[in-house]
Tab-separated table of C-alpha atoms in Angstrom:
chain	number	residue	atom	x	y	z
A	1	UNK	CA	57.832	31.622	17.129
A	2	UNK	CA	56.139	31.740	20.631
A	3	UNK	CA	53.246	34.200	19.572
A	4	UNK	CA	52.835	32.084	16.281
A	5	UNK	CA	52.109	28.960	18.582
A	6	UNK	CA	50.059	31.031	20.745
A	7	UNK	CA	47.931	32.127	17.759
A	8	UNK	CA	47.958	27.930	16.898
A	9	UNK	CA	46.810	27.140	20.072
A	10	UNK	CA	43.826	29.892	19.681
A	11	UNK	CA	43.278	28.822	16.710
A	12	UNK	CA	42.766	25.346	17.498
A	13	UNK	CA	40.817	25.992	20.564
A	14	UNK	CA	38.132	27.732	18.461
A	15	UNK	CA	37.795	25.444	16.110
A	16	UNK	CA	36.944	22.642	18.554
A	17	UNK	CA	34.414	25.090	20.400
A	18	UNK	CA	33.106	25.610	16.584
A	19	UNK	CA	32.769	21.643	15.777
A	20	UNK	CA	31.078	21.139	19.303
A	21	UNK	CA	28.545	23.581	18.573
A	22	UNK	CA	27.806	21.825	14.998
A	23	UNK	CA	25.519	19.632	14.819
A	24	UNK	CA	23.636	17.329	12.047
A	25	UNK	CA	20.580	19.338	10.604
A	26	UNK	CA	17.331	17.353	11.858
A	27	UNK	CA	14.724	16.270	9.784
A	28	UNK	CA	11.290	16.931	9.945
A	29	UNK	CA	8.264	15.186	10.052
A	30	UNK	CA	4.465	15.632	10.608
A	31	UNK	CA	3.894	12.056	12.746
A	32	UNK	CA	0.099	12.768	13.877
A	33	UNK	CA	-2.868	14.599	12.498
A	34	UNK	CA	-6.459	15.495	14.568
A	35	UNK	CA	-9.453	17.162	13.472
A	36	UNK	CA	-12.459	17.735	15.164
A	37	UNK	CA	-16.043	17.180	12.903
A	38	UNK	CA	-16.533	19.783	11.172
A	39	UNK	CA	-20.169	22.871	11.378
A	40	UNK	CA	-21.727	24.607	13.783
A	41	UNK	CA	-20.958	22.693	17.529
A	42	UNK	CA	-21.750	25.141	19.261
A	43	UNK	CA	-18.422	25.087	21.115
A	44	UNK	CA	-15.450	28.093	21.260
A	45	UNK	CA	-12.436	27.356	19.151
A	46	UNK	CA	-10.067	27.230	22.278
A	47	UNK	CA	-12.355	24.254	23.054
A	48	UNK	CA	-12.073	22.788	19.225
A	49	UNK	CA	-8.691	23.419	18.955
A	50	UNK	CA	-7.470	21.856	22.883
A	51	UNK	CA	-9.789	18.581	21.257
A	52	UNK	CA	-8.242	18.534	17.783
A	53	UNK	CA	-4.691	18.541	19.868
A	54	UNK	CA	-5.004	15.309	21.825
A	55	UNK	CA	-6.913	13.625	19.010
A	56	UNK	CA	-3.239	14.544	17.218
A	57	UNK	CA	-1.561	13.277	19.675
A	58	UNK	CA	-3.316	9.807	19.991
A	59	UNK	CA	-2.523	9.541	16.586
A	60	UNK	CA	1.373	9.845	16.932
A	61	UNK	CA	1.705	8.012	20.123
A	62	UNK	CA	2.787	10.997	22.335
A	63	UNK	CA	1.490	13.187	25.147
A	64	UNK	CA	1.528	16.178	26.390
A	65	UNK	CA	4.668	15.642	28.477
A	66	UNK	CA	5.979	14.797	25.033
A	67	UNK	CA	5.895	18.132	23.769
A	68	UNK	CA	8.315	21.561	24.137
A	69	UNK	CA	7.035	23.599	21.353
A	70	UNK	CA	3.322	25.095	20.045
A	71	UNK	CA	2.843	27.245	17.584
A	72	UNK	CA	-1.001	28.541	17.165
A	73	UNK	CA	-3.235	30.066	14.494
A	74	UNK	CA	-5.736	32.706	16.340
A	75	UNK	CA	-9.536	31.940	16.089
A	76	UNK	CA	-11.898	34.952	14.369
A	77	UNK	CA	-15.017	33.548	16.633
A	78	UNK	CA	-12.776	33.379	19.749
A	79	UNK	CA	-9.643	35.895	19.997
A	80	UNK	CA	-7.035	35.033	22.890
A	81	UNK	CA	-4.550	37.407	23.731
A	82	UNK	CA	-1.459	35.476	22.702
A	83	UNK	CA	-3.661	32.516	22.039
A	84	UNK	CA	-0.391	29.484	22.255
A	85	UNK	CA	0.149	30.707	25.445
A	86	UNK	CA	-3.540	30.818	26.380
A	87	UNK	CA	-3.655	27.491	25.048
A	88	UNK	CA	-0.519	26.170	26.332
A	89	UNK	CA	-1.638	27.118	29.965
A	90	UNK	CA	-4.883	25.515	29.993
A	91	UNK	CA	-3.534	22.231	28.571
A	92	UNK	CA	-0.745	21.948	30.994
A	93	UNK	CA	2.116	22.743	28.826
A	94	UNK	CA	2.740	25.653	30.809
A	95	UNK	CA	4.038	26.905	33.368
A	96	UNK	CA	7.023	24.643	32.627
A	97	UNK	CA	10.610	25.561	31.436
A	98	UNK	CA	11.777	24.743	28.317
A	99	UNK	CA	8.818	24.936	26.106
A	100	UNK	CA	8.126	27.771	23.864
A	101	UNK	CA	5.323	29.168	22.249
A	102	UNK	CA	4.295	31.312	18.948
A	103	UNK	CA	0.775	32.904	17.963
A	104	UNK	CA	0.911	33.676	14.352
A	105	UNK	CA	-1.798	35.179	12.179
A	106	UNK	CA	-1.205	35.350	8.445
A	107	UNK	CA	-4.403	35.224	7.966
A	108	UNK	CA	-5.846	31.957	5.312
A	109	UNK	CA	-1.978	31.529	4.971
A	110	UNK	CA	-1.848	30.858	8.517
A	111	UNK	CA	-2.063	26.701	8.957
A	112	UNK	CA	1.190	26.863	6.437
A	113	UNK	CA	2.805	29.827	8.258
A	114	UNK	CA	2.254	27.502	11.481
A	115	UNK	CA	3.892	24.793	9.883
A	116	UNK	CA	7.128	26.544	8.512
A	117	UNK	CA	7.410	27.927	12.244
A	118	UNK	CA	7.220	24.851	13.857
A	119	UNK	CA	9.851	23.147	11.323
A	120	UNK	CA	12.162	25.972	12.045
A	121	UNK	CA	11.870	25.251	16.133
A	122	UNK	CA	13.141	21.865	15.330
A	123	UNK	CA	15.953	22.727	13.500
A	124	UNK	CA	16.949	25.617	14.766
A	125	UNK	CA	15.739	25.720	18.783
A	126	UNK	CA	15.975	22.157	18.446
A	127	UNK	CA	12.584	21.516	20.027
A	128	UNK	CA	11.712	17.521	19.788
A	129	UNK	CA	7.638	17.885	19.372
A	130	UNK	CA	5.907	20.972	18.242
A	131	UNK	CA	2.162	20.765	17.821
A	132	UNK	CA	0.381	23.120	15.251
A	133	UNK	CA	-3.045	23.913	16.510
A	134	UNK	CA	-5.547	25.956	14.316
A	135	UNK	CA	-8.971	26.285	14.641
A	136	UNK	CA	-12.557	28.504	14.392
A	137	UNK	CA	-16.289	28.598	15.752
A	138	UNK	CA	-17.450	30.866	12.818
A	139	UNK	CA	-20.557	28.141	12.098
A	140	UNK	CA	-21.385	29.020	15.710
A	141	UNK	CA	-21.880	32.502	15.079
A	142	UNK	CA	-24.546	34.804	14.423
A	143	UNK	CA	-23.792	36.155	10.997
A	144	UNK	CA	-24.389	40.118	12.249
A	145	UNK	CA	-21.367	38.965	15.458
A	146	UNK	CA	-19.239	37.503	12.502
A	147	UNK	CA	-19.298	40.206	10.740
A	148	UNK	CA	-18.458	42.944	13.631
A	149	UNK	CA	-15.763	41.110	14.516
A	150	UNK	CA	-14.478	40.379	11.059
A	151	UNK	CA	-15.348	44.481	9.817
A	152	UNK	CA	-13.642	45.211	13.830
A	153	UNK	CA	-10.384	42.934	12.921
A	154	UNK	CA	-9.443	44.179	9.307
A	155	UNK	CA	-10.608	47.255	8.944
A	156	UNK	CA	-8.204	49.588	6.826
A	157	UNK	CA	-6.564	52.928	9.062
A	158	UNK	CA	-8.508	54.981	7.072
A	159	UNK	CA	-12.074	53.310	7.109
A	160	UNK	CA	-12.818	53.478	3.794
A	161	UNK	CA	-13.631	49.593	2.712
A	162	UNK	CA	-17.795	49.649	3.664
A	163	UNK	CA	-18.792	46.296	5.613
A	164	UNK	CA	-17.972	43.410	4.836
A	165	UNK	CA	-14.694	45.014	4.985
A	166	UNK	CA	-12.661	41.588	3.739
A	167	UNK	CA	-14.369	41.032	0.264
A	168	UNK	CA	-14.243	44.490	-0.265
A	169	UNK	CA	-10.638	44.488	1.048
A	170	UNK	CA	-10.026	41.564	-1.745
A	171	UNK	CA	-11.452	43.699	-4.263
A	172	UNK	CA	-9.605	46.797	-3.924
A	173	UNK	CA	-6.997	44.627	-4.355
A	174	UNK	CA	-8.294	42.664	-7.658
A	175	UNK	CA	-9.125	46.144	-9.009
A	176	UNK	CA	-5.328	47.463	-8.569
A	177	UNK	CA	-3.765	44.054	-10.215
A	178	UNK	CA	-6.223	44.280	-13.528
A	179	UNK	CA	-5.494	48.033	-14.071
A	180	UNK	CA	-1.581	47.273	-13.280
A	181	UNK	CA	-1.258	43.544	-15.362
A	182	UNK	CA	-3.605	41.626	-18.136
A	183	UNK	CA	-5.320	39.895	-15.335
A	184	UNK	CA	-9.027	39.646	-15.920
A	185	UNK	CA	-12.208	39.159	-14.141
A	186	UNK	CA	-12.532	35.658	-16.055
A	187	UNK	CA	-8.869	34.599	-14.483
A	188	UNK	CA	-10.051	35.405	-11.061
A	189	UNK	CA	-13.746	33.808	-11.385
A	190	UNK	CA	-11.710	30.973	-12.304
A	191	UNK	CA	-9.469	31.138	-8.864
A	192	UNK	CA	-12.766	29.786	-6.602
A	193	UNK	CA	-14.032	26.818	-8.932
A	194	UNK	CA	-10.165	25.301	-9.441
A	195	UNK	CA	-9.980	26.064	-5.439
A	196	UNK	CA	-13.288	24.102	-4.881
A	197	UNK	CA	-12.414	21.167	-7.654
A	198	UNK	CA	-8.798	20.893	-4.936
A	199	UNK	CA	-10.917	21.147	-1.900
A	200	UNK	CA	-13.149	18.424	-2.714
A	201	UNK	CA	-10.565	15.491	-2.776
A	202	UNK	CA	-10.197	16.589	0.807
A	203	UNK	CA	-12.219	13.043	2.540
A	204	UNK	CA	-14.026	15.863	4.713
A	205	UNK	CA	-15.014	18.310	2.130
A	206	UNK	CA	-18.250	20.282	2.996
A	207	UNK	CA	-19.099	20.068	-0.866
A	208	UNK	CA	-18.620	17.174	-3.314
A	209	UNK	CA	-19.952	18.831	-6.308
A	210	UNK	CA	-17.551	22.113	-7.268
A	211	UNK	CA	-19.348	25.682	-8.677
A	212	UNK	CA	-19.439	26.136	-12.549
A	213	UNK	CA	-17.889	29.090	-13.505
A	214	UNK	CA	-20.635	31.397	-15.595
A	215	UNK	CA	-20.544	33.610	-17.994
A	216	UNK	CA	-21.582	36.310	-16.161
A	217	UNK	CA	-19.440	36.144	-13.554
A	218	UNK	CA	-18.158	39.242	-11.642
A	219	UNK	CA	-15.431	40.108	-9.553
């Protein structure tokens, strides 16, 4: 009897250390959006990206103090080491305890990469604010320095894509899926003018007319 109400008594003590630790899952919400204007500014993306921050945070009715979380989407024009720290630093997040950072490059799936990251800090590091900062200079650019850097960045191990290394990356790839599946070059031709037709609702779309696909179209 007295190790079965010892083994109660543990019992019961975990359970209470369990329900203390549980807590009501949070909910998540985007509460302020910036964006810089958009073509060639002749400014570095750090620069872009620190402006499209606070115009974010004007929007929601926070401040930097408000924040303990970043999560940031590297620049092609303008790589940074660990770029949310870089970024945290120089807008005064950091050095302070209890804030954490994340860099993460997906590549074009990299703004909603960003966002699944920074919902997870809420729920599960239970951060309160967690800004999302993405942004690029490419207009900026010469078009021989974008393409070094672009050729220097995603180059395969074995160097065999020629330059421009990404479309010719994307091709390889297009190449494998229509000699593996039914896919065919008039799907993917397709892929760009249902993209553009999306892109154009966007208020600050670059285009307001989307391509017509042709009948000559190549992959």
């Amino acid at each position: 009897p007295l190790a079965s109400q010892q083994r109660l008594e543990g019992a019961k003590k975990l359970a209470t250390k369990v329900l203390a630790t549980m807590r009501p899952r949070r909910t998540v919400r985007i509460v302020g959006t910036g964006c810089t204007p958009l073509g060639a500014l002749g400014q570095s993306a750090s620069s872009l990206m620190e402006s499209a921050l606070h115009l974010a945070l004007s929007a929601s009715g926070l401040s930097m103090k408000h924040l303990d979380g970043l999560v940031a989407v590297p620049s092609l024009s303008h790589h940074r080491f660990m770029h949310a720290h870089a970024l945290a630093t120089a807008t005064g997040m950091l050095p302070h305890r209890g804030v954490r950072m994340r860099t993460i490059d997906t590549g074009g799936a990299g703004p909603i990469s960003a966002l699944l990251e920074a919902a997870r800090m809420v729920r599960v590091e239970r951060c309160n604010a967690v800004a999302v900062v993405a942004g690029d200079a490419v207009s900026s650019m010469p078009t021989a320095d974008f393409l070094r850097r672009a050729d220097a960045g995603c180059a395969d191990p074995d160097g065999s894509l020629p330059s421009p290394v990404i479309p010719h990356g994307y091709d390889r790839v297009a190449r494998w899926q229509m000699e593996e599946s039914d896919l065919t070059r008039e799907q993917l031709a397709m892929v760009p003018v249902l993209a553009s037709r999306q892109a154009m609702r966007h208020p600050l779309s670059l285009t307001e007319a989307p391509p017509q696909p042709r009948p000559d179209a190549r992959v």
